[in-house]
Coordinates of C-alpha atoms in Angstrom, one line a residue:
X1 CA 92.5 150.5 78.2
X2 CA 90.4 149.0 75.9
X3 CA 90.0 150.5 72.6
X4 CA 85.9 151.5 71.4
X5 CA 84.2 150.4 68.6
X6 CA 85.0 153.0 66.6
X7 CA 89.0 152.8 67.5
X8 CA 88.8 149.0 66.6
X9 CA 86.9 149.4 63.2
X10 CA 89.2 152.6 61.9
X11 CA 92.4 150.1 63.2
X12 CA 91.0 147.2 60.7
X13 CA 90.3 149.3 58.1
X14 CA 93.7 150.6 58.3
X15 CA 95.1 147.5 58.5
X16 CA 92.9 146.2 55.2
X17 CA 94.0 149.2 53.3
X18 CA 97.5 148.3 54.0
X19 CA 97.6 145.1 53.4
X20 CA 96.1 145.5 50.0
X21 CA 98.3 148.8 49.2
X22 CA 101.2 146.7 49.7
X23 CA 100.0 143.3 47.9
X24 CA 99.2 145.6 45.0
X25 CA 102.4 148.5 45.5
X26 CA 104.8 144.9 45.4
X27 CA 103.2 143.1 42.3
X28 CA 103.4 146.6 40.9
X29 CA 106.9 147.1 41.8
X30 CA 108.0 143.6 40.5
X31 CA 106.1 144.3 37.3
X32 CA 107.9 147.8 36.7
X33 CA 111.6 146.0 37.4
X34 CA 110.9 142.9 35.2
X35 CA 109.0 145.1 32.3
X36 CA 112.8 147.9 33.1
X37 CA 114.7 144.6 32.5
X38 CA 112.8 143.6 29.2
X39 CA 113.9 146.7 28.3
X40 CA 117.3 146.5 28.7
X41 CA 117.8 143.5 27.5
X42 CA 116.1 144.7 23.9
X43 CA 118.5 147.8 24.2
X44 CA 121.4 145.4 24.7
X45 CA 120.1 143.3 21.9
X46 CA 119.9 146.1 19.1
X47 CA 123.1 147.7 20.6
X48 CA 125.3 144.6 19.4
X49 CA 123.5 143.4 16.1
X50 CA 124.1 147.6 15.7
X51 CA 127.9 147.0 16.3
X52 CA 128.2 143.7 14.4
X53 CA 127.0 145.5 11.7
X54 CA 129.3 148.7 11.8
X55 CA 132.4 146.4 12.2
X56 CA 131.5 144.3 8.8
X57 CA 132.0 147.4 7.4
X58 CA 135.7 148.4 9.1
X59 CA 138.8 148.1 6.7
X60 CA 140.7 146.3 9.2
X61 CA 141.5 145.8 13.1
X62 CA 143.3 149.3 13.4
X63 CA 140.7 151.3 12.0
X64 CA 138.3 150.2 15.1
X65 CA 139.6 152.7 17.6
X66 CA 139.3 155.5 14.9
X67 CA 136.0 154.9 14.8
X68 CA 135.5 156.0 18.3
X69 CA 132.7 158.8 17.0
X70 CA 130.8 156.2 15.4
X71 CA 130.6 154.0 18.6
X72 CA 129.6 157.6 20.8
X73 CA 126.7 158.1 18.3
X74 CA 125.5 154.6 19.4
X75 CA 125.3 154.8 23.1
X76 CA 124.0 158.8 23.0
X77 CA 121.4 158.6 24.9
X78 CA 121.9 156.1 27.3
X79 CA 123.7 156.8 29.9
X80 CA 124.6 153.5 31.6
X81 CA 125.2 151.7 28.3
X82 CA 128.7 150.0 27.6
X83 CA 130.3 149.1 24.8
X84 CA 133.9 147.4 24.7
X85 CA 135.4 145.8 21.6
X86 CA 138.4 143.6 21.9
X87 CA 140.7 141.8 20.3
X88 CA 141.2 137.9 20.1
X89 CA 144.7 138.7 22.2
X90 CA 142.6 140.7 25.4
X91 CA 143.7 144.0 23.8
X92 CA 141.5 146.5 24.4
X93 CA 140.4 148.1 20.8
X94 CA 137.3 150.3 22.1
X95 CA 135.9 151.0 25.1
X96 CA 133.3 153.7 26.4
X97 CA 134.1 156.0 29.1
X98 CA 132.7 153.8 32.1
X99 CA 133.5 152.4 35.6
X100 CA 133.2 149.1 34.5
X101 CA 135.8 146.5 36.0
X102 CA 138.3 145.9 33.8
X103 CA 136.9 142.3 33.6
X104 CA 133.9 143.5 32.4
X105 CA 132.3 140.9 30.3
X106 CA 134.4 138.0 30.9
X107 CA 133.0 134.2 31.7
X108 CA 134.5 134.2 35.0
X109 CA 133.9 137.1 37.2
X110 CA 134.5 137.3 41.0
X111 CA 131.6 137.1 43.7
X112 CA 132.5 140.6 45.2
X113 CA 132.2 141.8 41.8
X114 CA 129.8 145.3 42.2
X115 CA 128.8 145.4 38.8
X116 CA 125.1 144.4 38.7
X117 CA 124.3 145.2 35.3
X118 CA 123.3 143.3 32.2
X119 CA 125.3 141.7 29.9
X120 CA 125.4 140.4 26.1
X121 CA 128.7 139.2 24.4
X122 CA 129.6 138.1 21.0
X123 CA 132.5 137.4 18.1
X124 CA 132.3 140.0 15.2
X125 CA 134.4 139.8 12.1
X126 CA 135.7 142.6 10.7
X127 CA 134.2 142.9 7.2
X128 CA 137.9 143.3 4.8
X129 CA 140.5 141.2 6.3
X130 CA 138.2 138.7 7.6
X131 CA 139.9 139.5 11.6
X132 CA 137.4 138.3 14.5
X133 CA 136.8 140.3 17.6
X134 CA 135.1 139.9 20.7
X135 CA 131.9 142.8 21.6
X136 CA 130.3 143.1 24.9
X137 CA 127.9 145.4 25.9
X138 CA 126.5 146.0 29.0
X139 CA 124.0 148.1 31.1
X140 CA 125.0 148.9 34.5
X141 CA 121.5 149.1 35.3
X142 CA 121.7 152.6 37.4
X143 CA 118.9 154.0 35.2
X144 CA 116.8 151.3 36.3
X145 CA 117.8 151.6 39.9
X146 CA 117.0 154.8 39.8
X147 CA 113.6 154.6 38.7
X148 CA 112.7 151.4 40.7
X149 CA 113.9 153.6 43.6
X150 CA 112.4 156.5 43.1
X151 CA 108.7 154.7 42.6
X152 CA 109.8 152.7 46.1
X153 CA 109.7 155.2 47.7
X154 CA 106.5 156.7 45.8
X155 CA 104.8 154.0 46.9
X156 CA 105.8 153.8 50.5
X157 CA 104.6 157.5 50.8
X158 CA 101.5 157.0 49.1
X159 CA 100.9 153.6 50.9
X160 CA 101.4 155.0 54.1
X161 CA 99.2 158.5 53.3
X162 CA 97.0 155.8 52.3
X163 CA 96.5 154.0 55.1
X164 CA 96.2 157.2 57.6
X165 CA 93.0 158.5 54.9
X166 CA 91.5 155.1 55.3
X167 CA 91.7 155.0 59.0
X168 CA 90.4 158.7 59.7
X169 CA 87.7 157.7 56.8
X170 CA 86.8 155.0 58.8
X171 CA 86.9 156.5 62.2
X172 CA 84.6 159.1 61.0
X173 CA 82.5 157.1 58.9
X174 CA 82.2 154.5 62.0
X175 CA 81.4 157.5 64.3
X176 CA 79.0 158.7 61.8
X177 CA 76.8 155.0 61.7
X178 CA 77.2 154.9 65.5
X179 CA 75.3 158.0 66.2
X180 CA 72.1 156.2 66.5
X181 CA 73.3 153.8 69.2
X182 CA 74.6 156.8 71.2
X183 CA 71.3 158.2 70.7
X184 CA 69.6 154.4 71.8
X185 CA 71.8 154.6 75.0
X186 CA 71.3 157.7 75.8
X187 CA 67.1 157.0 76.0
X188 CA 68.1 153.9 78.1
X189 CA 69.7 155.9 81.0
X190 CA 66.3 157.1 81.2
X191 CA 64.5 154.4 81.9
X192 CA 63.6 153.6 85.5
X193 CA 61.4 151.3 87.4
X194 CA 59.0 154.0 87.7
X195 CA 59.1 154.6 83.6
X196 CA 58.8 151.4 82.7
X197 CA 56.3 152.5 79.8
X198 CA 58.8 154.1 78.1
X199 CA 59.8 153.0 75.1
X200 CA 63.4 154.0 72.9
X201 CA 62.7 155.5 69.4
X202 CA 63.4 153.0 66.3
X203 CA 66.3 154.7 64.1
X204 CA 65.3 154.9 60.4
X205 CA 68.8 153.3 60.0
X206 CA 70.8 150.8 60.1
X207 CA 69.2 147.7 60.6
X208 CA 70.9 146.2 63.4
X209 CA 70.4 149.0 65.3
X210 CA 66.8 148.8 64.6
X211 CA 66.6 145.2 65.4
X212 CA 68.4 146.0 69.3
X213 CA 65.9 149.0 69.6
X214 CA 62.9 146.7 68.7
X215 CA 64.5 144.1 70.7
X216 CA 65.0 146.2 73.8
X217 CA 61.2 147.3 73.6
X218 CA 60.0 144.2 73.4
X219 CA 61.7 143.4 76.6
X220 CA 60.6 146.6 78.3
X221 CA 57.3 145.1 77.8
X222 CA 58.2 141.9 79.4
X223 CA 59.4 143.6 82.4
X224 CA 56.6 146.2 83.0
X225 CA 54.5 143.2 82.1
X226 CA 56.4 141.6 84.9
X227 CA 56.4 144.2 87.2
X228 CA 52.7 144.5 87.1
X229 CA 52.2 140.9 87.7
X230 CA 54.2 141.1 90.5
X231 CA 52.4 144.5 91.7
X232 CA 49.0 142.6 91.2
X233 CA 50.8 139.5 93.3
X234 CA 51.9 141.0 96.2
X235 CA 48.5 143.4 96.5
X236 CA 46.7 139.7 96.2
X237 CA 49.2 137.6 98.4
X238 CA 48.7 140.7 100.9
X239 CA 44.9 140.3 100.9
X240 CA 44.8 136.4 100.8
X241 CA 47.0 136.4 103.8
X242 CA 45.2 139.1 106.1
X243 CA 42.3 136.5 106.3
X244 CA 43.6 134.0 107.8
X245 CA 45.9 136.1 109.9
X246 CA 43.4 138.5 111.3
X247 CA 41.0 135.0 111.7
X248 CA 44.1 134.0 114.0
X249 CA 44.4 137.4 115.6
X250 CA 40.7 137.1 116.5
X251 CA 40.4 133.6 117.8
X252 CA 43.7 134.2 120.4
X253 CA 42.1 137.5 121.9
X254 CA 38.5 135.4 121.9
X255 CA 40.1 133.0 123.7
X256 CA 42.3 135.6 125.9
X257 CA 39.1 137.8 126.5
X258 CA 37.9 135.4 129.3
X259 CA 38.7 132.1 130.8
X260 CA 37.0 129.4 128.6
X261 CA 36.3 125.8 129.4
X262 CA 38.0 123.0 127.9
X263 CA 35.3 122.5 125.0
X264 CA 36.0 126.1 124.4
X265 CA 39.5 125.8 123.8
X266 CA 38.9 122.7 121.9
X267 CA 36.9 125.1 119.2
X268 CA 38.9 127.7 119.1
X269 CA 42.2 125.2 118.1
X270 CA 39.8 123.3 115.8
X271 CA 39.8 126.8 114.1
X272 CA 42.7 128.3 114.2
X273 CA 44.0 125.1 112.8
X274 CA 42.3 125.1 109.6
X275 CA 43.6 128.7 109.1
X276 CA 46.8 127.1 109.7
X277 CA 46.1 124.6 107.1
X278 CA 45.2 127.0 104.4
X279 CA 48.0 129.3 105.3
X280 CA 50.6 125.6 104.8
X281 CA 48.6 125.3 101.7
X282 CA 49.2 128.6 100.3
X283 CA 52.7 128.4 101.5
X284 CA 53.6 125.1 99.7
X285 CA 51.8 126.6 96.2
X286 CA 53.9 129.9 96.2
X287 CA 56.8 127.5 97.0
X288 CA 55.6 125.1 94.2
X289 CA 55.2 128.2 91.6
X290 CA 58.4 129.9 93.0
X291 CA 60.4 126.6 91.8
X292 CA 58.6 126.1 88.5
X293 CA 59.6 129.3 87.3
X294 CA 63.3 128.9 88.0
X295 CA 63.0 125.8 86.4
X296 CA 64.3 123.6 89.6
X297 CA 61.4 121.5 89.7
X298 CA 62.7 117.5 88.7
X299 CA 60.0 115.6 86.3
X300 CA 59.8 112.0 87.3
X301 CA 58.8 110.8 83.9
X302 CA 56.9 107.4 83.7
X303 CA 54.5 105.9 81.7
X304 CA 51.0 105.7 82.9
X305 CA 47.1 104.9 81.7
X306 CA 44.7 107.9 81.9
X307 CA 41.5 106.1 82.2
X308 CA 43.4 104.4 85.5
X309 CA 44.6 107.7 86.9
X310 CA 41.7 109.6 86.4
X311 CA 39.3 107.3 88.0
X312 CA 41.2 106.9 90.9
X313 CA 41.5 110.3 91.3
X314 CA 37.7 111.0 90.8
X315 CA 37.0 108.4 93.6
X316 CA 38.6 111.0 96.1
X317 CA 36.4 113.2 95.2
X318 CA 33.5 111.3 94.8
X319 CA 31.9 110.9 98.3
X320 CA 32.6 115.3 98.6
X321 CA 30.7 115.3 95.2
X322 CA 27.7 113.1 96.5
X323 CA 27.3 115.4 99.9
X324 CA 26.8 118.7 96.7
X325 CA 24.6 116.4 94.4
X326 CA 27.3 115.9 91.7
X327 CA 28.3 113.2 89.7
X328 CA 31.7 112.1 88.2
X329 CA 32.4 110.1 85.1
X330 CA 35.8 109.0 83.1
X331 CA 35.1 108.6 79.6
X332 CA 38.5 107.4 77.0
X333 CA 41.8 106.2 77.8
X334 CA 45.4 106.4 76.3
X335 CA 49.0 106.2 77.6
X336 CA 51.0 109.1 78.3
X337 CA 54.3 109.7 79.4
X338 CA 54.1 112.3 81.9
X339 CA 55.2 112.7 85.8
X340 CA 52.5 111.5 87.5
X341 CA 52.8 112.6 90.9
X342 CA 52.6 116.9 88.9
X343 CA 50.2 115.3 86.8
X344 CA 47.6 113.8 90.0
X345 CA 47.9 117.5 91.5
X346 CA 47.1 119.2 88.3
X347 CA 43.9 117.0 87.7
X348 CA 43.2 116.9 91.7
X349 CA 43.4 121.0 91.0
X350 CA 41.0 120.6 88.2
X351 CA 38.8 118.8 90.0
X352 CA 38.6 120.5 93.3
X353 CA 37.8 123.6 91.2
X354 CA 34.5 121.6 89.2
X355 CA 32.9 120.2 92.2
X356 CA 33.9 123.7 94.5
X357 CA 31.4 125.7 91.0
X358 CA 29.7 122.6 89.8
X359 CA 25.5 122.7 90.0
X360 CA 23.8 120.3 92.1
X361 CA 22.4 117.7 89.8
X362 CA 25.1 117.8 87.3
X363 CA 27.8 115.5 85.9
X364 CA 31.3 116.6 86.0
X365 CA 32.8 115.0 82.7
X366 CA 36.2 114.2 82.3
X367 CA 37.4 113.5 78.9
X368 CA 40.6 111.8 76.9
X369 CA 40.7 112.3 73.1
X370 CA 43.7 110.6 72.0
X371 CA 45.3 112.9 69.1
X372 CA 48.8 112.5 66.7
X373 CA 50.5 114.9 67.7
X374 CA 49.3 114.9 71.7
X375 CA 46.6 113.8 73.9
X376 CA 43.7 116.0 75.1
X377 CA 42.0 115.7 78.7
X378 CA 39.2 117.7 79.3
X379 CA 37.8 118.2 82.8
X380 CA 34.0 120.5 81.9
X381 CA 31.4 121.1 84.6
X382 CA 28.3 123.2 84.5
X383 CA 27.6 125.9 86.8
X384 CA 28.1 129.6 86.3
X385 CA 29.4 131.1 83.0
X386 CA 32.4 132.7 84.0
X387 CA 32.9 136.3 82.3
X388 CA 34.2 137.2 78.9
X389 CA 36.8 139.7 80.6
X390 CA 38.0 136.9 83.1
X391 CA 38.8 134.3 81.6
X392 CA 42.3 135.2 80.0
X393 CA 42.9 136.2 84.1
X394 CA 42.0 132.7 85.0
X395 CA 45.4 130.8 85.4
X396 CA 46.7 134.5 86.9
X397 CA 48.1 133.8 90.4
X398 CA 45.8 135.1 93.4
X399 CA 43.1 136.0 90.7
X400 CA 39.5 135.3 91.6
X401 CA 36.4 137.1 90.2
X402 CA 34.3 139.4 92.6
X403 CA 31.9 136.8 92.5
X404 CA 34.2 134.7 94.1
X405 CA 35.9 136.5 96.6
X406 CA 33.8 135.0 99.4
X407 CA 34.7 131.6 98.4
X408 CA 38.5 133.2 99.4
X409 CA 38.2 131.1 103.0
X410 CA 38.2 127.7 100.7
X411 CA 40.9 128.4 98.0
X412 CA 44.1 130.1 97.5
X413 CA 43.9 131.2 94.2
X414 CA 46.6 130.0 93.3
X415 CA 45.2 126.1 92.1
X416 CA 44.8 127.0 88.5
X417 CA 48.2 129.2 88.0
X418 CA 50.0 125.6 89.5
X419 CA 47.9 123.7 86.9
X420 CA 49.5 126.3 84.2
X421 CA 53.1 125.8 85.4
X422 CA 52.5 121.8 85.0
X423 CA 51.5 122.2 81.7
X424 CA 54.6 124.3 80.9
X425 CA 57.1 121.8 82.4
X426 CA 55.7 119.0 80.0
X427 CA 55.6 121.2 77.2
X428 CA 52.2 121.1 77.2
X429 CA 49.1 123.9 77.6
X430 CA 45.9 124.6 79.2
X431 CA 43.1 126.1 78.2
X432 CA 39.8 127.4 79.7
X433 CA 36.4 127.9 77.7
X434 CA 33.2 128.8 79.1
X435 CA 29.8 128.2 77.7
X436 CA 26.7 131.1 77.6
X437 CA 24.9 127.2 78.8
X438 CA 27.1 127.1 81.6
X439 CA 29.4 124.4 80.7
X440 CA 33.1 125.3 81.9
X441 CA 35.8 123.1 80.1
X442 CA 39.1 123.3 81.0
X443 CA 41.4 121.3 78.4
X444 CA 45.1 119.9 79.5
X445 CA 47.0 119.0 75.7
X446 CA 50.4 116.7 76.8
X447 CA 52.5 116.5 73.6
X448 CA 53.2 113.1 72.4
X449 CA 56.8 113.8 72.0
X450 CA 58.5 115.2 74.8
X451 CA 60.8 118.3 74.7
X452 CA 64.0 118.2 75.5
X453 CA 63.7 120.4 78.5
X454 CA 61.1 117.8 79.5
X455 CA 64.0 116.0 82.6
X456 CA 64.5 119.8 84.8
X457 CA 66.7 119.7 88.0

């Protein structure tokens, strides 16, 4: 089972701790035994320039053993000293009470030899009759075992009552600066799709926490704005379909009400088929849109001149525009790199829209301002000012002002919101501005340099 958060964090501190306890409980161990060894070997030291000096003073070779007071008084007071004086022959002259081997001192010692200790050697000559000796003295070194031991195991204890502090510090500490996540989760189990206005409190601390409550908002305001898109979509895709549908439904019982000559039937179809066609129409759009915003739509990216594409695109509409009193012109030109099959249907979109509001009489003027950093076409027609409140609707699926509703029978509403999607697969925007005069512009912007999520499949 997977450890939490809090488990994990109180483990690594633990495991910190110990790892510096130990780093600093060894280099303090090896100090202590090197500094206990220092001092043992200045014991040592003093011990035999002490001796040297007491045996310049002896009458003669014989008198060393008497002296065996003398020698006591030097080593009182440490315990694991030894002294042993010998003579040039390997007799034994002095020697304190120890369980030193007998070879105690000697260049050659064997390997199993147990005696760890310390060891200093020299000749003395005895002060009247000139005789030389041999000193040793030694330090078995049990004192300093001893204490090296004893702060071993002081340091394992504390090391390890150490390490279980830390890790119950930390496990409560951890618990402690978790609280206001458990708090964040506990306002996100109530958060439904019919609260999605609710929105989770920001903690005063920590930070990070802050920044996932903030975060988390922020996306609850996608998705409710979402959700109310999608509210406002299906409400509109239900209306926009009814139309044509219960157009449908009334031409089949017209023409099942009676028997109907050929002419008849001849009208009928003739209607029911354009309702078809819008309903194909509104059908590939939705499709169109559906595939845009899962990002599956494939840009055929080519090179092409605006002033070429946009005049032959105003000559489909031009003989429509004549019948309404309208008149088309291109002015500007510049090469874009754009696909140009979604770029003809944005403009085509754009321009179905002018000459479906343009005012008999006037010119629909299609612009290209060639700029650094992009190029700017401009599509602007003069009819009715659209409203203040509508035009941030305007690329808005299904959305059509009241005004407009009766013009439902000639568009889908859903022309300008494909123009949008164009725009976002180049990188690109579009814009919409309308003039108390009447002028309506609506302004494509391609960038110059293409993104990198430019080539979609």
């Amino acid at each position: 089972m997977p450890l939490s958060l809090t488990g994990r964090l109180a483990l690594f501190f633990a495991l910190v701790v110990s790892i510096a306890l130990a780093s600093m409980g060894a280099f303090a161990y090896y100090s202590l035994a090197v500094q206990l060894e220092s001092r043992d070997n200045e014991v040592i030291r003093g011990k035999l320039e002490q001796v040297e000096h007491f045996l310049r003073e002896v009458e003669g070779i014989d008198d060393v053993p008497a002296a065996q007071h003398r020698f006591d008084d030097m080593v009182r007071g440490y315990a694991d000293l030894i002294v042993r004086v010998s003579a040039r022959d390997g007799r034994l002259l002095f020697s304190t009470s120890d369980g030193a081997p007998r070879d105690f001192g000697q260049p050659r010692r064997d390997a199993g030899d147990s005696f760890m200790g310390l060891i200093r050697s020299a000749d003395a000559v005895l002060g009247k009759d000139g005789t030389r000796v041999i000193v040793v003295i030694g330090a078995t070194g049990e004192d300093r075992r001893e204490v090296t031991g004893r702060f071993r195991t002081t340091l394992l204890l504390g090391t390890t009552i150490g390490v279980v502090l830390t890790a119950m510090a930390g496990a409560a500490i951890t618990r402690r600066e978790l609280q206001p996540t458990h708090a964040l989760i506990k306002q996100t189990n109530r958060i439904s799709v019919e609260r999605l206005s609710y929105r989770v409190e920001i903690p005063f601390k920590p930070t990070e926490v802050q920044d996932i409550a903030r975060a988390f908002n922020e996306m609850l305001q996608r998705l409710e704005d979402g959700y109310v898109k999608l509210s406002r979509f299906s409400a509109d895709l239900a209306h926009d379909l009814r139309t044509p549908l219960n157009n449908l439904i009334g031409h089949a019982e017209v023409a099942l009400s009676r028997d109907r000559t050929p002419s008849e039937y001849v009208v009928l179809i003739e209607e029911s088929l354009l309702e078809y066609q819008r309903l194909a129409r509104m059908i590939d759009a939705m499709l169109f849109l559906a595939r845009a915003d899962s990002a599956k739509v494939t840009l055929d990216v080519s090179t092409i001149s605006l002033h070429r594409e946009l005049k032959k695109l105003s000559a489909y509409f031009e003989m429509l525009a004549e019948e309404r009193g309208i008149a088309i012109a291109v002015n500007g030109d510049a090469t874009l790199e754009v696909d140009s099959i979604l770029f003809q249907r944005a403009i085509h979109n754009l321009l179905s829209n002018a000459v479906r509001h343009a005012r008999s009489g006037t010119t629909i003027k299609i612009a290209v301002v060639k700029e650094e950093a992009g190029c700017l076409i401009e599509v602007a027609n003069w009819g009715d000012t659209i409203p203040e409140e509508d035009l941030a609707f305007i690329f808005e699926r299904f959305y059509r002002g009241d005004a407009a509703r009766s013009n439902s029978s000639q568009s889908t509403g859903l022309g300008l919101s494909i123009v949008r999607s164009i725009m976002d697969l180049h990188g690109g925007r579009a814009e919409v501005v309308s003039e108390p005069n009447g002028a309506t512009r609506f302004r494509l912007w391609f960038p110059t340099t293409r993104p990198n999520n430019l080539a979609l499949g």
